[in-house]
PDB file of C-alpha atoms and ligand atoms in Angstrom:
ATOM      1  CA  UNK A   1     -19.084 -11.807 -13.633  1.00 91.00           C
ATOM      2  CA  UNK A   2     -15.306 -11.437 -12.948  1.00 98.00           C
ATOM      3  CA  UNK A   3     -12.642  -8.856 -13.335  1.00 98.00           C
ATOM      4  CA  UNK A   4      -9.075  -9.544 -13.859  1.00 98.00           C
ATOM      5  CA  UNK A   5      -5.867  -7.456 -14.535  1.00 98.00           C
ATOM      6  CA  UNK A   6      -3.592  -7.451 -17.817  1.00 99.00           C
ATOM      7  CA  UNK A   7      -1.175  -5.848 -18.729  1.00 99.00           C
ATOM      8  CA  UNK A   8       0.426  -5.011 -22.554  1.00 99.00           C
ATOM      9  CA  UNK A   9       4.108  -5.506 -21.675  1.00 98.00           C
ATOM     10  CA  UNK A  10       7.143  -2.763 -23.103  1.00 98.00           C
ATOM     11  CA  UNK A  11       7.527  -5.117 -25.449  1.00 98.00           C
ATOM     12  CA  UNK A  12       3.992  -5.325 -27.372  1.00 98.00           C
ATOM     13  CA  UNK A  13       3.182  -1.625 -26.488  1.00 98.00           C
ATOM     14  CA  UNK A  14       7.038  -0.778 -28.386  1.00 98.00           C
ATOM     15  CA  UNK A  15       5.396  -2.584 -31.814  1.00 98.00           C
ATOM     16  CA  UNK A  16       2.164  -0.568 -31.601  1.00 98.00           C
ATOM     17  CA  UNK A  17      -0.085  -3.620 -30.937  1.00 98.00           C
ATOM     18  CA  UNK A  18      -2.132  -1.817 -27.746  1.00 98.00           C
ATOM     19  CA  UNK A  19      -5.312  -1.737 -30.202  1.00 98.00           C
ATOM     20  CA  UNK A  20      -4.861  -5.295 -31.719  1.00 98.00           C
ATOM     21  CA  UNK A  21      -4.571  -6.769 -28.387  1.00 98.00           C
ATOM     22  CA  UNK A  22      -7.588  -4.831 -26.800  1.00 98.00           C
ATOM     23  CA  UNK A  23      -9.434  -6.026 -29.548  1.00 98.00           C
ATOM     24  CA  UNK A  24      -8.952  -9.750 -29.115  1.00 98.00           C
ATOM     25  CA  UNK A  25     -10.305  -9.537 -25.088  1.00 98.00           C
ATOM     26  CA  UNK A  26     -13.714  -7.545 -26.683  1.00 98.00           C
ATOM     27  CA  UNK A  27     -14.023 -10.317 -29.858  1.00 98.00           C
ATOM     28  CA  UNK A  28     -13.924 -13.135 -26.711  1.00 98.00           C
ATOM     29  CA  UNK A  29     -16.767 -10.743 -25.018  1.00 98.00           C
ATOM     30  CA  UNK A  30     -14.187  -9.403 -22.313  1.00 98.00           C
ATOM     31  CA  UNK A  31     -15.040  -5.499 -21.442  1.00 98.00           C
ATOM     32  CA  UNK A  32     -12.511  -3.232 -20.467  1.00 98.00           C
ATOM     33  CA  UNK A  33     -13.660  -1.333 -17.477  1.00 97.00           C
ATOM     34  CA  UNK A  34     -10.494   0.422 -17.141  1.00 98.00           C
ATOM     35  CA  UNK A  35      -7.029   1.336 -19.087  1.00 98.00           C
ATOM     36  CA  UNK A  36      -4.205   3.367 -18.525  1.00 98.00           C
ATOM     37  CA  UNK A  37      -0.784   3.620 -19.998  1.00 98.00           C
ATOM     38  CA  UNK A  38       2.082   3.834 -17.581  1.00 98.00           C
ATOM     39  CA  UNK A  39       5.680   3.780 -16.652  1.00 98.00           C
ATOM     40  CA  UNK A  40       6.625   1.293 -13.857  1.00 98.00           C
ATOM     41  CA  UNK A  41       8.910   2.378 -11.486  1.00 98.00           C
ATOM     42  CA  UNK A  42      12.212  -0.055 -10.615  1.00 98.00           C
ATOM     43  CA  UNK A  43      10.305  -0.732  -7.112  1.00 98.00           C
ATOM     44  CA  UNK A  44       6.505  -1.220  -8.983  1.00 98.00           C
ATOM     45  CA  UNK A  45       7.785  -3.839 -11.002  1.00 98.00           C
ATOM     46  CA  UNK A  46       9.389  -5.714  -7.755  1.00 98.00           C
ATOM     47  CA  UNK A  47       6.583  -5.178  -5.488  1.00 98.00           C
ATOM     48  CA  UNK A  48       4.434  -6.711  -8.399  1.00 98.00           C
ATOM     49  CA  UNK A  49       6.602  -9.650  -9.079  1.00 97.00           C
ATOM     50  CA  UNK A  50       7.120 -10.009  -5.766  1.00 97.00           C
ATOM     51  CA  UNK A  51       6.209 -13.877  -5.589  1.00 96.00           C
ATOM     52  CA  UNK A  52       9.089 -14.262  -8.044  1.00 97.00           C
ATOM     53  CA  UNK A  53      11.594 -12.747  -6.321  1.00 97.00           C
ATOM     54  CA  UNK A  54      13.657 -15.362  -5.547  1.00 98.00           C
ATOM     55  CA  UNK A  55      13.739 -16.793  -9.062  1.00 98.00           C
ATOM     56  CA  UNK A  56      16.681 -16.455 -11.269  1.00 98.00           C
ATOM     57  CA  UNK A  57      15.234 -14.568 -13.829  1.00 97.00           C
ATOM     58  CA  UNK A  58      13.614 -12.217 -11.271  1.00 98.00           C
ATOM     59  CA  UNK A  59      15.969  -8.753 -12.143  1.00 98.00           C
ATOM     60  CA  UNK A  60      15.492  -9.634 -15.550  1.00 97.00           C
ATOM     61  CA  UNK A  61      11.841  -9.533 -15.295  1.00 98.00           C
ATOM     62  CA  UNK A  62      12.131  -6.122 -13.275  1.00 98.00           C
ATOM     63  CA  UNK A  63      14.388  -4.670 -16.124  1.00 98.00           C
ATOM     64  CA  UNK A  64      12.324  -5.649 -19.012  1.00 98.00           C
ATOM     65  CA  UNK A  65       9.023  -4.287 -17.202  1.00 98.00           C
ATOM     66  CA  UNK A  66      10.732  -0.818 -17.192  1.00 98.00           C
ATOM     67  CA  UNK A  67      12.560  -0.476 -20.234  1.00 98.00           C
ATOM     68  CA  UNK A  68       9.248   1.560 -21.338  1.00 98.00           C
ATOM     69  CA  UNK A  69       5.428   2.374 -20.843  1.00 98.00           C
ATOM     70  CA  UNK A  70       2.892  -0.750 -20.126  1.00 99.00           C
ATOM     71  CA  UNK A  71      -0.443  -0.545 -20.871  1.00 99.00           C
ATOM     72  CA  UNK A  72      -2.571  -2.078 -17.463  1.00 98.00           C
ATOM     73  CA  UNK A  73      -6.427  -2.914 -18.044  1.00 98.00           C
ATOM     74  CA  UNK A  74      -9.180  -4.579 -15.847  1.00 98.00           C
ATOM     75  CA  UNK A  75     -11.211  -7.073 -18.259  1.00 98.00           C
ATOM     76  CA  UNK A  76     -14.813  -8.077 -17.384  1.00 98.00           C
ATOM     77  CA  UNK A  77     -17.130 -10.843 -17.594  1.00 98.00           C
ATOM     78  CA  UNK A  78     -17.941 -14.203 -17.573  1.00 98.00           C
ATOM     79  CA  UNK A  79     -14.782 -16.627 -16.513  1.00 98.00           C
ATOM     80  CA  UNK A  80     -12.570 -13.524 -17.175  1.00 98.00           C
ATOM     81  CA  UNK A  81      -9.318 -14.838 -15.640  1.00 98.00           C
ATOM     82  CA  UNK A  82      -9.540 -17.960 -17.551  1.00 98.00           C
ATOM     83  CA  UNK A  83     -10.970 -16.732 -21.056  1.00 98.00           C
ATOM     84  CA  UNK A  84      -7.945 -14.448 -20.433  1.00 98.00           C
ATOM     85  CA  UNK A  85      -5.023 -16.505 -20.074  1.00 98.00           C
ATOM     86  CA  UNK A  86      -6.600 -19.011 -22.796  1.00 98.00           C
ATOM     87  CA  UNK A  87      -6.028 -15.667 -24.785  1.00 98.00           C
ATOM     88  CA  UNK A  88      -3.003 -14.714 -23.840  1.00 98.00           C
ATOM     89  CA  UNK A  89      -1.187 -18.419 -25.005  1.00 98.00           C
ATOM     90  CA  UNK A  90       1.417 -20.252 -23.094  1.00 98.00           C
ATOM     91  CA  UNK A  91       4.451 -18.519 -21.168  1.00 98.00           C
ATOM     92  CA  UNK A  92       6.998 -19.204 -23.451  1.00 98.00           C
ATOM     93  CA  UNK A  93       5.695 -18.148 -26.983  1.00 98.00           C
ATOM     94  CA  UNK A  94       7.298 -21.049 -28.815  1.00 97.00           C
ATOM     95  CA  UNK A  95       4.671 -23.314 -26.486  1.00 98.00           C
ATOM     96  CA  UNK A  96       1.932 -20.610 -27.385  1.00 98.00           C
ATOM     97  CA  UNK A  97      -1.148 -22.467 -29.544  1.00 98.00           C
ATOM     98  CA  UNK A  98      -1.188 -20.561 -32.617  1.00 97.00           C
ATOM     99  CA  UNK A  99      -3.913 -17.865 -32.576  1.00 97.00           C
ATOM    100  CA  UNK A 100      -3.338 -17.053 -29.298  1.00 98.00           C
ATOM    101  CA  UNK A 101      -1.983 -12.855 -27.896  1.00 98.00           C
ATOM    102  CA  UNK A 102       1.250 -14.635 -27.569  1.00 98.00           C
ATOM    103  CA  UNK A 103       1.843 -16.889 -30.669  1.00 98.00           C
ATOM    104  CA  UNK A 104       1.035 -13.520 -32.789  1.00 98.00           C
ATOM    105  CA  UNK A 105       3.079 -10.856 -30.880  1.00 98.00           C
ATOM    106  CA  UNK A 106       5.736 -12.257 -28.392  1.00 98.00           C
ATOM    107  CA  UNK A 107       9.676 -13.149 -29.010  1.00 93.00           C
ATOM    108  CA  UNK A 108      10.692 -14.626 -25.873  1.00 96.00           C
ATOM    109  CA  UNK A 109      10.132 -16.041 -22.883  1.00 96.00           C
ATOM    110  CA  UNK A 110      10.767 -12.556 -21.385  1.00 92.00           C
ATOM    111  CA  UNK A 111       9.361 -10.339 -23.755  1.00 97.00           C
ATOM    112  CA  UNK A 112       5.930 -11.899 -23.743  1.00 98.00           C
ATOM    113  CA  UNK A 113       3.668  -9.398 -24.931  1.00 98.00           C
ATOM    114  CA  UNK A 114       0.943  -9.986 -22.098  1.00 98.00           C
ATOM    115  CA  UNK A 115       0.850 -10.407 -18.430  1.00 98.00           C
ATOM    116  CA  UNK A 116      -2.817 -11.682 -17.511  1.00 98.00           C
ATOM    117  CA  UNK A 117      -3.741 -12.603 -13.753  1.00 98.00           C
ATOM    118  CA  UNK A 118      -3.513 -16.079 -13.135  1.00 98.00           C
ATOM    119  CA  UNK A 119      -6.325 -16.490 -10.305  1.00 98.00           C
ATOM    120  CA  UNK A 120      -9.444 -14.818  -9.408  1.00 98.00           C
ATOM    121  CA  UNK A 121      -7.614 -13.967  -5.731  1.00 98.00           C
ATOM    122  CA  UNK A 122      -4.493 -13.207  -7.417  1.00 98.00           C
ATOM    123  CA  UNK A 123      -6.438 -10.864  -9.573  1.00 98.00           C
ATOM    124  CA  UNK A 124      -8.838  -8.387  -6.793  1.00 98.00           C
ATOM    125  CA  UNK A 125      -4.562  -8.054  -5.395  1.00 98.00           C
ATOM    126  CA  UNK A 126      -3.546  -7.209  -8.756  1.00 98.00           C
ATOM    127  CA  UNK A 127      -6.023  -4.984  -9.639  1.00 98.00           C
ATOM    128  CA  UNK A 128      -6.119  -2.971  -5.800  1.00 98.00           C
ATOM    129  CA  UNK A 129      -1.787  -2.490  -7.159  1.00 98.00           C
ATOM    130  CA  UNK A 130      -3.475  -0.045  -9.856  1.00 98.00           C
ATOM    131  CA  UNK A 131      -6.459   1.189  -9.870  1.00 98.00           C
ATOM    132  CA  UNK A 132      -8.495   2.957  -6.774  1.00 95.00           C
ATOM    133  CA  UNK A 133     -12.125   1.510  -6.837  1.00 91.00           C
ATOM    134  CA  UNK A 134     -13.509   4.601  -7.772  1.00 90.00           C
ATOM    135  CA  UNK A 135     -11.753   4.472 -11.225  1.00 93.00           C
ATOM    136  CA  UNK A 136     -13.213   1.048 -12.269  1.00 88.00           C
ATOM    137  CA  UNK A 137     -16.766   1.560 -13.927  1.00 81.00           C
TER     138      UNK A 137
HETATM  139  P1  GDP B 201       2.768 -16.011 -16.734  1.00 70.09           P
HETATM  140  O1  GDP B 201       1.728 -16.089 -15.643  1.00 70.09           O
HETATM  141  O2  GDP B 201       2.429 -16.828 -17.954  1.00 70.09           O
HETATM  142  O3  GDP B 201       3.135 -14.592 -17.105  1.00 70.09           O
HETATM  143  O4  GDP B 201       4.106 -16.684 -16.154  1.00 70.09           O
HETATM  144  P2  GDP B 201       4.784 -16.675 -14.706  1.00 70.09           P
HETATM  145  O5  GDP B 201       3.893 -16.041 -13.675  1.00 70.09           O
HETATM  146  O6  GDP B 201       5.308 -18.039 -14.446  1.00 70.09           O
HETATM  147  O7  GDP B 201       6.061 -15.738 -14.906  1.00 70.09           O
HETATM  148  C1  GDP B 201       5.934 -14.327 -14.905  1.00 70.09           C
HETATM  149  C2  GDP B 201       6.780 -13.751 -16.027  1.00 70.09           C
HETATM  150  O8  GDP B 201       8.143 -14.009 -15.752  1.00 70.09           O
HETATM  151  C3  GDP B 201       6.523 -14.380 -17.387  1.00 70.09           C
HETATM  152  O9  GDP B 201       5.455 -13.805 -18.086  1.00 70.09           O
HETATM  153  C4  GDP B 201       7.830 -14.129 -18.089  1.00 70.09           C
HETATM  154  O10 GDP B 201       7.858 -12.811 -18.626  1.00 70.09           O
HETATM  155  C5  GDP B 201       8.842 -14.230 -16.974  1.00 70.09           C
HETATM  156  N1  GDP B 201       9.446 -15.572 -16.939  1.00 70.09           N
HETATM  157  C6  GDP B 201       8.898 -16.720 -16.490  1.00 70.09           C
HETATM  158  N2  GDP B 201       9.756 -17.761 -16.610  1.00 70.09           N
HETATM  159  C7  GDP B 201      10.891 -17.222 -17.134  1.00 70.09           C
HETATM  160  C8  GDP B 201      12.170 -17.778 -17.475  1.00 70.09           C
HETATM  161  O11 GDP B 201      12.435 -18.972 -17.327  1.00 70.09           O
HETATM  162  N3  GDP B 201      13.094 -16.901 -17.976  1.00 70.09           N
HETATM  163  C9  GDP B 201      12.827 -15.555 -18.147  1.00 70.09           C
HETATM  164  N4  GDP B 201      13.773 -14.749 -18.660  1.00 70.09           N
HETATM  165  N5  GDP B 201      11.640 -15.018 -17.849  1.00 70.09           N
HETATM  166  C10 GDP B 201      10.692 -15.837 -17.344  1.00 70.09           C
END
Protein backbone atom coordinates (compact mmCIF):
# COMPACT_ATOMS: atom_id res chain seq x y z
CA UNK A 1 0.00 0.00 0.00
CA UNK A 2 1.28 3.54 -0.84
CA UNK A 3 0.23 7.08 -0.32
CA UNK A 4 1.05 9.89 -2.54
CA UNK A 5 0.17 13.67 -2.75
CA UNK A 6 -1.92 15.54 -5.59
CA UNK A 7 -2.93 18.38 -5.97
CA UNK A 8 -6.07 20.03 -8.28
CA UNK A 9 -4.19 23.09 -9.57
CA UNK A 10 -6.07 26.99 -9.70
CA UNK A 11 -6.60 26.13 -12.89
CA UNK A 12 -8.91 22.83 -12.76
CA UNK A 13 -10.39 23.87 -9.32
CA UNK A 14 -11.43 27.59 -11.39
CA UNK A 15 -13.62 25.15 -14.02
CA UNK A 16 -15.33 23.25 -11.19
CA UNK A 17 -13.70 19.87 -12.04
CA UNK A 18 -12.60 19.03 -8.08
CA UNK A 19 -15.40 16.16 -8.20
CA UNK A 20 -14.60 14.83 -11.78
CA UNK A 21 -11.05 14.54 -10.96
CA UNK A 22 -11.55 12.85 -7.46
CA UNK A 23 -13.58 10.54 -9.18
CA UNK A 24 -11.10 9.25 -11.73
CA UNK A 25 -8.30 8.33 -8.67
CA UNK A 26 -11.50 6.17 -6.85
CA UNK A 27 -12.64 4.47 -10.55
CA UNK A 28 -8.56 3.38 -10.71
CA UNK A 29 -9.18 2.06 -6.90
CA UNK A 30 -7.09 5.08 -5.39
CA UNK A 31 -8.70 6.18 -1.79
CA UNK A 32 -8.51 9.51 -0.64
CA UNK A 33 -7.41 9.51 2.92
CA UNK A 34 -7.31 13.14 3.09
CA UNK A 35 -8.52 16.55 1.20
CA UNK A 36 -8.47 20.01 1.83
CA UNK A 37 -8.95 23.09 -0.23
CA UNK A 38 -6.41 25.83 0.20
CA UNK A 39 -4.75 29.02 -0.72
CA UNK A 40 -0.93 28.82 -1.19
CA UNK A 41 0.96 31.44 0.06
CA UNK A 42 3.78 33.26 -2.46
CA UNK A 43 6.50 31.41 -0.10
CA UNK A 44 4.32 27.75 -0.03
CA UNK A 45 4.42 27.57 -3.57
CA UNK A 46 8.44 28.25 -3.61
CA UNK A 47 9.29 26.12 -0.78
CA UNK A 48 7.24 23.38 -2.72
CA UNK A 49 8.81 23.90 -6.05
CA UNK A 50 11.80 24.33 -4.55
CA UNK A 51 13.80 21.73 -6.80
CA UNK A 52 12.74 23.99 -9.66
CA UNK A 53 13.92 26.98 -8.58
CA UNK A 54 16.46 27.62 -10.78
CA UNK A 55 14.42 26.87 -13.90
CA UNK A 56 13.18 29.54 -16.14
CA UNK A 57 9.74 29.03 -15.74
CA UNK A 58 10.14 28.80 -11.94
CA UNK A 59 8.15 32.46 -10.96
CA UNK A 60 5.76 31.48 -13.40
CA UNK A 61 5.02 28.31 -11.72
CA UNK A 62 4.88 30.25 -8.25
CA UNK A 63 2.36 32.80 -9.81
CA UNK A 64 0.05 30.39 -11.38
CA UNK A 65 -0.03 28.19 -8.04
CA UNK A 66 -1.48 31.32 -6.28
CA UNK A 67 -3.66 32.96 -8.57
CA UNK A 68 -6.46 30.94 -6.47
CA UNK A 69 -7.44 27.96 -4.08
CA UNK A 70 -5.80 24.30 -4.84
CA UNK A 71 -7.33 21.41 -3.80
CA UNK A 72 -4.28 18.96 -2.02
CA UNK A 73 -5.24 15.14 -1.41
CA UNK A 74 -3.25 12.03 -0.18
CA UNK A 75 -4.35 8.97 -2.55
CA UNK A 76 -3.98 5.35 -1.30
CA UNK A 77 -3.23 2.01 -2.44
CA UNK A 78 -1.61 -0.28 -4.46
CA UNK A 79 1.33 1.43 -6.80
CA UNK A 80 -0.33 4.80 -5.89
CA UNK A 81 2.41 7.13 -7.21
CA UNK A 82 2.49 5.40 -10.44
CA UNK A 83 -1.34 4.56 -11.07
CA UNK A 84 -1.33 8.32 -10.31
CA UNK A 85 0.79 9.96 -12.71
CA UNK A 86 -0.45 7.28 -15.44
CA UNK A 87 -3.71 9.26 -14.50
CA UNK A 88 -2.72 12.42 -14.48
CA UNK A 89 -1.22 12.24 -18.49
CA UNK A 90 1.95 13.77 -19.69
CA UNK A 91 3.31 17.34 -18.55
CA UNK A 92 2.46 19.18 -21.39
CA UNK A 93 -1.27 18.37 -22.21
CA UNK A 94 -0.79 18.35 -25.97
CA UNK A 95 1.66 15.08 -25.14
CA UNK A 96 -1.19 13.88 -22.68
CA UNK A 97 -2.69 10.20 -24.03
CA UNK A 98 -6.20 10.92 -24.49
CA UNK A 99 -8.29 9.77 -21.48
CA UNK A 100 -5.94 10.80 -19.21
CA UNK A 101 -6.74 14.01 -15.97
CA UNK A 102 -4.73 16.05 -18.32
CA UNK A 103 -5.87 15.39 -21.97
CA UNK A 104 -9.59 16.16 -20.53
CA UNK A 105 -8.98 19.29 -18.35
CA UNK A 106 -5.57 21.09 -18.93
CA UNK A 107 -4.62 24.13 -21.49
CA UNK A 108 -1.05 24.47 -21.08
CA UNK A 109 1.99 23.45 -20.09
CA UNK A 110 1.47 25.70 -17.01
CA UNK A 111 -1.98 25.39 -16.29
CA UNK A 112 -1.97 21.63 -16.01
CA UNK A 113 -4.83 20.74 -14.05
CA UNK A 114 -2.89 18.18 -11.71
CA UNK A 115 0.27 18.06 -9.80
CA UNK A 116 0.79 14.27 -8.69
CA UNK A 117 4.09 13.18 -6.75
CA UNK A 118 6.52 11.79 -8.92
CA UNK A 119 8.33 9.23 -6.41
CA UNK A 120 7.39 7.29 -3.47
CA UNK A 121 10.35 9.47 -1.43
CA UNK A 122 9.34 12.50 -3.14
CA UNK A 123 5.87 11.79 -1.99
CA UNK A 124 6.19 10.94 2.35
CA UNK A 125 8.18 14.93 1.70
CA UNK A 126 5.27 16.08 -0.09
CA UNK A 127 2.75 14.89 1.94
CA UNK A 128 4.74 15.91 5.65
CA UNK A 129 4.44 19.90 3.46
CA UNK A 130 0.54 19.44 4.26
CA UNK A 131 -0.87 17.38 6.31
CA UNK A 132 0.18 16.53 10.19
CA UNK A 133 0.01 12.65 10.58
CA UNK A 134 -2.74 12.83 12.75
CA UNK A 135 -5.03 14.17 9.92
CA UNK A 136 -4.38 11.24 7.49
CA UNK A 137 -6.87 8.27 8.28
P1 LIG B 1 5.12 17.22 -13.50
O1 LIG B 1 5.79 16.31 -12.49
O2 LIG B 1 4.50 16.48 -14.66
O3 LIG B 1 4.15 18.19 -12.87
O4 LIG B 1 6.28 18.11 -14.16
P2 LIG B 1 7.61 18.77 -13.57
O5 LIG B 1 7.88 18.33 -12.16
O6 LIG B 1 8.68 18.61 -14.58
O7 LIG B 1 7.26 20.33 -13.54
C1 LIG B 1 6.47 20.88 -12.50
C2 LIG B 1 5.46 21.84 -13.10
O8 LIG B 1 6.15 22.94 -13.66
C3 LIG B 1 4.64 21.27 -14.24
O9 LIG B 1 3.50 20.56 -13.82
C4 LIG B 1 4.26 22.51 -15.00
O10 LIG B 1 3.12 23.12 -14.40
C5 LIG B 1 5.46 23.40 -14.81
N1 LIG B 1 6.36 23.31 -15.97
C6 LIG B 1 7.20 22.31 -16.30
N2 LIG B 1 7.88 22.58 -17.44
C7 LIG B 1 7.44 23.81 -17.82
C8 LIG B 1 7.78 24.67 -18.93
O11 LIG B 1 8.61 24.35 -19.78
N3 LIG B 1 7.13 25.87 -18.98
C9 LIG B 1 6.20 26.26 -18.02
N4 LIG B 1 5.59 27.45 -18.14
N5 LIG B 1 5.86 25.47 -17.00
C10 LIG B 1 6.48 24.27 -16.90
Amino acid sequence: MEQTLSIIKPDAVAKNVIGKILTRFEDAGLRIAVTKKIQLSREDAKAFYAVHKDRPFFNDLVEFMISGPVVVSVLEGDNAVAKNRELMGATNPKDAQKGTIRADFAESIDANAVHGSDSLENAKIEIEFFFAQREIV
